[in-house]
GROMACS .gro file of N, CA and C in nm:
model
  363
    1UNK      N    1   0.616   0.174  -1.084
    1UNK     CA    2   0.595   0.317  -1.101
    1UNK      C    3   0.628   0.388  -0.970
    2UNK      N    4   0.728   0.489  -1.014
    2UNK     CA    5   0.703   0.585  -0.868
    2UNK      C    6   0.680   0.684  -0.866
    3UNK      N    7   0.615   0.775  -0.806
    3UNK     CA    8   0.566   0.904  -0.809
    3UNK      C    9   0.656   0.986  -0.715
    4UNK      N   10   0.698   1.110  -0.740
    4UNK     CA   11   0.750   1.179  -0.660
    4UNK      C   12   0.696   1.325  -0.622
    5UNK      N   13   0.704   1.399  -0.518
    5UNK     CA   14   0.629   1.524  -0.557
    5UNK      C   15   0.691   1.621  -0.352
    6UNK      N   16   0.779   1.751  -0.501
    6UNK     CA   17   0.845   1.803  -0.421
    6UNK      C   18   0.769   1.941  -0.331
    7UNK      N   19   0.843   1.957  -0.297
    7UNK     CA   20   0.794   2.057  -0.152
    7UNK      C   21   0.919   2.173  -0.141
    8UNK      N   22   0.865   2.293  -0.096
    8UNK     CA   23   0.988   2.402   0.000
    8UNK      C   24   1.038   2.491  -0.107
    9UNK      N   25   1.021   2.483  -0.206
    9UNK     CA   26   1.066   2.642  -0.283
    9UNK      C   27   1.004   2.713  -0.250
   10UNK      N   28   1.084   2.838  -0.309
   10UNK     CA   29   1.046   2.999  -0.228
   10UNK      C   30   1.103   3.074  -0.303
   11UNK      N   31   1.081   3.166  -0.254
   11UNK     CA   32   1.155   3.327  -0.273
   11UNK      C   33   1.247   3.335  -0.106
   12UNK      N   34   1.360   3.370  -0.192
   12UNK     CA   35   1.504   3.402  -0.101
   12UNK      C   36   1.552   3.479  -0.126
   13UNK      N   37   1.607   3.551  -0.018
   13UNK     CA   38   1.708   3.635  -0.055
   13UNK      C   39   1.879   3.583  -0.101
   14UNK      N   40   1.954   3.638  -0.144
   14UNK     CA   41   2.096   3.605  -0.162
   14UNK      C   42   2.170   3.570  -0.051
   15UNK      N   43   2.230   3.480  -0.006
   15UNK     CA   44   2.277   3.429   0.128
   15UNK      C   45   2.185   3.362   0.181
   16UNK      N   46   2.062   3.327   0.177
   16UNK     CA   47   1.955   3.278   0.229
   16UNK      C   48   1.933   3.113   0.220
   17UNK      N   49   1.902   3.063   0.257
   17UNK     CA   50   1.865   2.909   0.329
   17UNK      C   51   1.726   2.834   0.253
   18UNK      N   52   1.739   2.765   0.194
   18UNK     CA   53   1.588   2.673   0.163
   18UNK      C   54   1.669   2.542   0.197
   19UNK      N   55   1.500   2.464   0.253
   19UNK     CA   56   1.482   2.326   0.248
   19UNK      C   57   1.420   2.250   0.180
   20UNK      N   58   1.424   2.170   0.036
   20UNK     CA   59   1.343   2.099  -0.042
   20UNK      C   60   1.319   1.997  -0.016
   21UNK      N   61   1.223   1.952   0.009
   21UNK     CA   62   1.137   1.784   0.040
   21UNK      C   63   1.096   1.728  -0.114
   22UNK      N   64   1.136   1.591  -0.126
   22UNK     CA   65   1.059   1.502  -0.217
   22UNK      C   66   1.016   1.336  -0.144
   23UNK      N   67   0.897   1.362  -0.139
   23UNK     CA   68   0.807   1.229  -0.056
   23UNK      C   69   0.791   1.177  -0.209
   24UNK      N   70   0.851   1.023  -0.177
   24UNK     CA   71   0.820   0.944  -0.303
   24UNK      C   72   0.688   0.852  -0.212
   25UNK      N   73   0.639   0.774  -0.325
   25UNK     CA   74   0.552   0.701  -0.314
   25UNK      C   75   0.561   0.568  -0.287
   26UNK      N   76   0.705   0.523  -0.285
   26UNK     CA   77   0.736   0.411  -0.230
   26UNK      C   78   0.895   0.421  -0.149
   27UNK      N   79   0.919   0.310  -0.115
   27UNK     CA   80   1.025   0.356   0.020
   27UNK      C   81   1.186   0.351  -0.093
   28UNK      N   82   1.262   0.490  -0.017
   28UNK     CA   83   1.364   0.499  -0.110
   28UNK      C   84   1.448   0.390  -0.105
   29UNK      N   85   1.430   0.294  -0.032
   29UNK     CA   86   1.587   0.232  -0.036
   29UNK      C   87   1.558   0.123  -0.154
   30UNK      N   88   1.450   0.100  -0.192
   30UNK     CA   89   1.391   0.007  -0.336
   30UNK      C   90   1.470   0.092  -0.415
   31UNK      N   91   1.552   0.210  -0.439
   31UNK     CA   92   1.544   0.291  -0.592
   31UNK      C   93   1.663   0.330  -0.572
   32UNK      N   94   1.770   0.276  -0.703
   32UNK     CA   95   1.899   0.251  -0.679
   32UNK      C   96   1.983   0.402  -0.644
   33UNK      N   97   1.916   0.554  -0.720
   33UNK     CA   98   1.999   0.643  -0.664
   33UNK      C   99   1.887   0.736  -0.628
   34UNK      N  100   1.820   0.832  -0.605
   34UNK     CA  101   1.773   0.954  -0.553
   34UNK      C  102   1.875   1.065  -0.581
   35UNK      N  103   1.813   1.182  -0.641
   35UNK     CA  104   1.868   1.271  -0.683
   35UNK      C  105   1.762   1.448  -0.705
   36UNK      N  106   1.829   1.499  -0.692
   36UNK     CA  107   1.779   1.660  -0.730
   36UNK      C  108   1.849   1.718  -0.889
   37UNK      N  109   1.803   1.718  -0.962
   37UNK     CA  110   1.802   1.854  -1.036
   37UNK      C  111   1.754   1.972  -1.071
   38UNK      N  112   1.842   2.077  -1.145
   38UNK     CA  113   1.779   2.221  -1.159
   38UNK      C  114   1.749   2.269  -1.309
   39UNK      N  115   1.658   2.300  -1.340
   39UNK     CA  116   1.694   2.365  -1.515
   39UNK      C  117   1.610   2.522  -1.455
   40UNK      N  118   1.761   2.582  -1.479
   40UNK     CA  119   1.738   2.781  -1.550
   40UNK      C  120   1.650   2.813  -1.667
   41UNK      N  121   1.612   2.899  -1.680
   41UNK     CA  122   1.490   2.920  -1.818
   41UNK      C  123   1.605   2.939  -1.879
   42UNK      N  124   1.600   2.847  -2.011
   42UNK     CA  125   1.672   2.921  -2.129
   42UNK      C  126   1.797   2.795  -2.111
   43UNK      N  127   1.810   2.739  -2.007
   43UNK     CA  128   1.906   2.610  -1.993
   43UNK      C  129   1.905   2.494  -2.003
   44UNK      N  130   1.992   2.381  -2.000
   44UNK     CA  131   1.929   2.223  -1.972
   44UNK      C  132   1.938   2.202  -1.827
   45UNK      N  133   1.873   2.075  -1.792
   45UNK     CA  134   1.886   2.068  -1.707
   45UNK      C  135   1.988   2.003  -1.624
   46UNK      N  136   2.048   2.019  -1.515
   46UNK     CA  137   2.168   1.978  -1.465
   46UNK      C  138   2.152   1.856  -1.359
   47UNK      N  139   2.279   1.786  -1.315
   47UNK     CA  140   2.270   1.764  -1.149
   47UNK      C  141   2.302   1.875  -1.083
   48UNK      N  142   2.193   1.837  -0.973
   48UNK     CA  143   2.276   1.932  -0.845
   48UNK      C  144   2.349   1.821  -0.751
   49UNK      N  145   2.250   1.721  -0.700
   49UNK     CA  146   2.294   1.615  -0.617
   49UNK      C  147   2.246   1.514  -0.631
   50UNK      N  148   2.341   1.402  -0.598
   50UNK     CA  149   2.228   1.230  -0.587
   50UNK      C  150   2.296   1.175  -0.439
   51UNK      N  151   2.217   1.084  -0.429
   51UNK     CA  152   2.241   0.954  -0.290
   51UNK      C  153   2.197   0.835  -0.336
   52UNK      N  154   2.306   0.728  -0.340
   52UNK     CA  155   2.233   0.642  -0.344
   52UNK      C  156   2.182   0.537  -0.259
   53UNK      N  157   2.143   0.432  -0.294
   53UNK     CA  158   2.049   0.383  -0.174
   53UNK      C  159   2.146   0.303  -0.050
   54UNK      N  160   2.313   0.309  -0.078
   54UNK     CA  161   2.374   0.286   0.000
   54UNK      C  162   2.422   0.421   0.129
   55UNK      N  163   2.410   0.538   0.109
   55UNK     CA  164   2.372   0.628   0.127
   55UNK      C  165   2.534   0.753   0.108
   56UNK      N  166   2.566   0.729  -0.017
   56UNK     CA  167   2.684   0.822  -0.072
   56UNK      C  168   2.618   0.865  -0.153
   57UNK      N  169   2.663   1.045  -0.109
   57UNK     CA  170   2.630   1.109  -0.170
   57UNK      C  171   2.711   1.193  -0.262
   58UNK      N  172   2.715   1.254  -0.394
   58UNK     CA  173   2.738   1.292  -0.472
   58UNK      C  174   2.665   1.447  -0.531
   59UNK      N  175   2.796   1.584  -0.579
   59UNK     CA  176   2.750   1.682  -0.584
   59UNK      C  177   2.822   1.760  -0.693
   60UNK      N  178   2.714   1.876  -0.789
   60UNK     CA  179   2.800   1.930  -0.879
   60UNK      C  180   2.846   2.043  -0.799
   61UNK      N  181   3.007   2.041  -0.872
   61UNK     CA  182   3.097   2.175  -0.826
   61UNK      C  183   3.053   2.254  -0.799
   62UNK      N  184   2.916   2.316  -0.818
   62UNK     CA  185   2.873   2.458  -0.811
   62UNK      C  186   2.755   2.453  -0.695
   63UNK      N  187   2.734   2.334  -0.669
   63UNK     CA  188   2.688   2.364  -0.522
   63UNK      C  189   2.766   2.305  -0.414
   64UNK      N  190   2.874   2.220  -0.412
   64UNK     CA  191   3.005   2.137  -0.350
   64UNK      C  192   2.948   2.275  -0.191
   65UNK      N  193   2.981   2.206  -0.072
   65UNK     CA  194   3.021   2.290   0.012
   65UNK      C  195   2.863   2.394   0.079
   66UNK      N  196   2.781   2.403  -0.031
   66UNK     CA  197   2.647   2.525   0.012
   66UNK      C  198   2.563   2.401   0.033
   67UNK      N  199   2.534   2.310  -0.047
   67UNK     CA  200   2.405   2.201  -0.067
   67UNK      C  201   2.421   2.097  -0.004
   68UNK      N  202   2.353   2.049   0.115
   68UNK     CA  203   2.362   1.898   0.173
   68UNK      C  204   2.224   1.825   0.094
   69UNK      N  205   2.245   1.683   0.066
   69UNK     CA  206   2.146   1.623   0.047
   69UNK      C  207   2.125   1.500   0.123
   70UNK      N  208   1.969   1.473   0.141
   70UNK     CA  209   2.002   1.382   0.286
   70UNK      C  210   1.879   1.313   0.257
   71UNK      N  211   1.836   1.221   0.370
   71UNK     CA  212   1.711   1.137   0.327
   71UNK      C  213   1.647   1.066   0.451
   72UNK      N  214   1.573   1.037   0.499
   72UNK     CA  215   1.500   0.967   0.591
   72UNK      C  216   1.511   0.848   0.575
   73UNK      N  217   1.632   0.822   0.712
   73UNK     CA  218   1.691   0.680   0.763
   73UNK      C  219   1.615   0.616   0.833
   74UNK      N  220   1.444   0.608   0.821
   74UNK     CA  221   1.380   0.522   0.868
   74UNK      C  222   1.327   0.380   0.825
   75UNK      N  223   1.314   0.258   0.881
   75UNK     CA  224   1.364   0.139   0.781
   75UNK      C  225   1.262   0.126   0.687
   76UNK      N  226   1.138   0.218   0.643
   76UNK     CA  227   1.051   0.260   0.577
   76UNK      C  228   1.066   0.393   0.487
   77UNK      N  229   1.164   0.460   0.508
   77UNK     CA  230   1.217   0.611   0.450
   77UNK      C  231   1.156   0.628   0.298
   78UNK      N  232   1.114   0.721   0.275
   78UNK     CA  233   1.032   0.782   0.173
   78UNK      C  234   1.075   0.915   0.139
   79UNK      N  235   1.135   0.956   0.181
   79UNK     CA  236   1.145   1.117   0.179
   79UNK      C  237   1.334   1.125   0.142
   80UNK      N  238   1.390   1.204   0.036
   80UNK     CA  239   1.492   1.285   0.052
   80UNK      C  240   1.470   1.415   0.045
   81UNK      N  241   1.610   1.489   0.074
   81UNK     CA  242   1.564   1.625   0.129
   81UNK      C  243   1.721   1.702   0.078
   82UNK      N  244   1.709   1.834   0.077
   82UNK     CA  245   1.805   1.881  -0.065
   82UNK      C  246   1.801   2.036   0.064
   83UNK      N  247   1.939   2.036   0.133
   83UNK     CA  248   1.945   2.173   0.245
   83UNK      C  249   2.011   2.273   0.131
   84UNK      N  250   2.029   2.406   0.118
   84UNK     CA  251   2.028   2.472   0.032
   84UNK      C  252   2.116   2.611   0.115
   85UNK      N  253   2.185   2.606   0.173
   85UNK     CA  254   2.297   2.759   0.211
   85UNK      C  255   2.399   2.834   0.105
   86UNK      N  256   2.374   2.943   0.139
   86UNK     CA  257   2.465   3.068   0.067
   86UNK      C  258   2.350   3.076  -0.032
   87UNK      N  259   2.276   3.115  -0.062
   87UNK     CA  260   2.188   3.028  -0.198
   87UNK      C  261   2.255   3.179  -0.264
   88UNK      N  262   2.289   3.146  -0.401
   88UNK     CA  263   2.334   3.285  -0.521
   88UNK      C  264   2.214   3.243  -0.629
   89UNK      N  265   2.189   3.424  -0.680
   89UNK     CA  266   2.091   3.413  -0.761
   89UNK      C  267   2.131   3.319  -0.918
   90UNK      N  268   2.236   3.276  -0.890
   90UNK     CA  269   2.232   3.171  -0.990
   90UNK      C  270   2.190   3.029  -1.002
   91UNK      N  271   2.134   3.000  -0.875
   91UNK     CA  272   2.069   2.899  -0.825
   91UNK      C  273   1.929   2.911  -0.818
   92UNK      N  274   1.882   3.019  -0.879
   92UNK     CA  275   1.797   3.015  -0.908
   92UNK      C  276   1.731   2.928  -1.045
   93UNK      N  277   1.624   2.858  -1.020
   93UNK     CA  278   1.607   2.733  -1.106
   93UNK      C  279   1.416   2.660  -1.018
   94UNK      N  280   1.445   2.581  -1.151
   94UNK     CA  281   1.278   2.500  -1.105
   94UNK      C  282   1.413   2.368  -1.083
   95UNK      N  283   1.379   2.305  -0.938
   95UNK     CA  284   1.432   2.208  -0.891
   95UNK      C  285   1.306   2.094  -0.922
   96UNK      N  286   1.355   1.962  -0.930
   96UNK     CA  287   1.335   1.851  -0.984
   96UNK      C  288   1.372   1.753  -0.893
   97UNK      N  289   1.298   1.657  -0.857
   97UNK     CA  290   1.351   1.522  -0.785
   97UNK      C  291   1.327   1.441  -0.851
   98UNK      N  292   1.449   1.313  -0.863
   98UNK     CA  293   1.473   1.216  -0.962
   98UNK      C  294   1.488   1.105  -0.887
   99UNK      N  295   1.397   0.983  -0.960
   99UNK     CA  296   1.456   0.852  -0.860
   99UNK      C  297   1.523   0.762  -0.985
  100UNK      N  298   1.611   0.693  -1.001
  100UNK     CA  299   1.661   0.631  -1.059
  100UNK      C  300   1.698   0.482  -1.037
  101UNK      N  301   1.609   0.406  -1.122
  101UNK     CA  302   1.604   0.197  -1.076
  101UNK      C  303   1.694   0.182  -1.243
  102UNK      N  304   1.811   0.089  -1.171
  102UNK     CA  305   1.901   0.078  -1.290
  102UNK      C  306   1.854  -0.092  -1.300
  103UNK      N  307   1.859  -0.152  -1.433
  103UNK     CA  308   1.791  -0.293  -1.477
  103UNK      C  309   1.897  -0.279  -1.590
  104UNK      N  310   1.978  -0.397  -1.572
  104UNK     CA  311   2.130  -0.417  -1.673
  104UNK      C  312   2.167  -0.283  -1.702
  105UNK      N  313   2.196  -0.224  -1.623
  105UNK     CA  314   2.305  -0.064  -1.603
  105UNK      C  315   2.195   0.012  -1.692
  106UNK      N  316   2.136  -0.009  -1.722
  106UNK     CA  317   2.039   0.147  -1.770
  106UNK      C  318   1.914   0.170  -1.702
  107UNK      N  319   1.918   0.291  -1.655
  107UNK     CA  320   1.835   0.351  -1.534
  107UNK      C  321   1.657   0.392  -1.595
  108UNK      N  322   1.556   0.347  -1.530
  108UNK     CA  323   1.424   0.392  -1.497
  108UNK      C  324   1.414   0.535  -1.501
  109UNK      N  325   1.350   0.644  -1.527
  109UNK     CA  326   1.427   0.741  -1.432
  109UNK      C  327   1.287   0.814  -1.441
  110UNK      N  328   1.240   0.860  -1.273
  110UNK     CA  329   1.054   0.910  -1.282
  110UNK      C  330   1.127   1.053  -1.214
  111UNK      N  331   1.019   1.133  -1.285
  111UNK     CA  332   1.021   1.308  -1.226
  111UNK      C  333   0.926   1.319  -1.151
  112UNK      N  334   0.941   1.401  -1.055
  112UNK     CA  335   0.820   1.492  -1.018
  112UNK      C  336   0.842   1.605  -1.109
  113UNK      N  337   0.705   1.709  -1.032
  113UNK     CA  338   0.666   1.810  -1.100
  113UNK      C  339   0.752   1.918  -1.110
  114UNK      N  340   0.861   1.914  -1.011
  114UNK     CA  341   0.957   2.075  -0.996
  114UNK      C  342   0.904   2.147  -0.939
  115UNK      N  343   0.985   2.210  -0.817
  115UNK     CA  344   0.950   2.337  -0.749
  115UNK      C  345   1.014   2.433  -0.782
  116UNK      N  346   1.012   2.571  -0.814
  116UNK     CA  347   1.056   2.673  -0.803
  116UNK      C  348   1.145   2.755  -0.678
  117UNK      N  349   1.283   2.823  -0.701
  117UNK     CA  350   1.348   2.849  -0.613
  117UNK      C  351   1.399   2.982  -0.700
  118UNK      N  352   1.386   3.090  -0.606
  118UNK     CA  353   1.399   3.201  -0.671
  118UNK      C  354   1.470   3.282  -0.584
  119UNK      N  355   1.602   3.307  -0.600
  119UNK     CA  356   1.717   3.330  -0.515
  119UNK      C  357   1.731   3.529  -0.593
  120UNK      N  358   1.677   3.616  -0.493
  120UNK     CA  359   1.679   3.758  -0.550
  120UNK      C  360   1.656   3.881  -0.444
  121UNK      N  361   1.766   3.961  -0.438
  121UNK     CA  362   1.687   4.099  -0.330
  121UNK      C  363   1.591   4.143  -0.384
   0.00000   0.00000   0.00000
């Protein structure tokens, strides 16, 4: 079992900067990918980004270039972390951290609770 539970949403302005934290409960490099997603009210939910435990990372087109995702390279690391520039109010969304343990190619897959990110003048 892993528990995850994210951190750092806000209220932003347009062009504005967030940092999202997800402290899992056991050390990431056990959990084959780490990932963020977003669901809009009224949407499904998407990728934004993953890493996996080799540490390539992977991003949808629509944050390519604004969104770094990164993780604590300590040989105990627990924590990834989701940097957030240019933010457009279309990025506005309840963000999600995902850990994913694949067992004969089909993945585990535990949520946290979602933080809120509310990108608006």
């Amino acid at each position: 079992q892993v528990q995850l539970v994210e951190s750092g949403g806000g209220l932003v302005q347009p062009g504005g900067s967030l940092r999202l934290s997800c402290a899992a409960s056991v050390s990431i490099y056990s959990i084959d990918v780490m990932g963020w997603f977003r669901q809009a009210p009224g949407k499904e939910r998407e990728l934004v980004a993953t890493i996996t435990s080799g540490g390539k990372p992977n991003y949808a087109d629509s944050v390519k270039g604004r969104f770094t995702i990164s993780r604590d390279n300590t040989r105990t690391g627990s924590s990834v972390y989701l940097q957030m520039n240019s933010l457009k109010p279309d990025d506005t969304a309840v963000y999600y951290c995902n850990a994913a343990r694949y067992f004969s190619n089909s993945p585990i897959n535990y949520w946290g609770q979602g933080t809120q990110v509310t990108v608006s003048s």
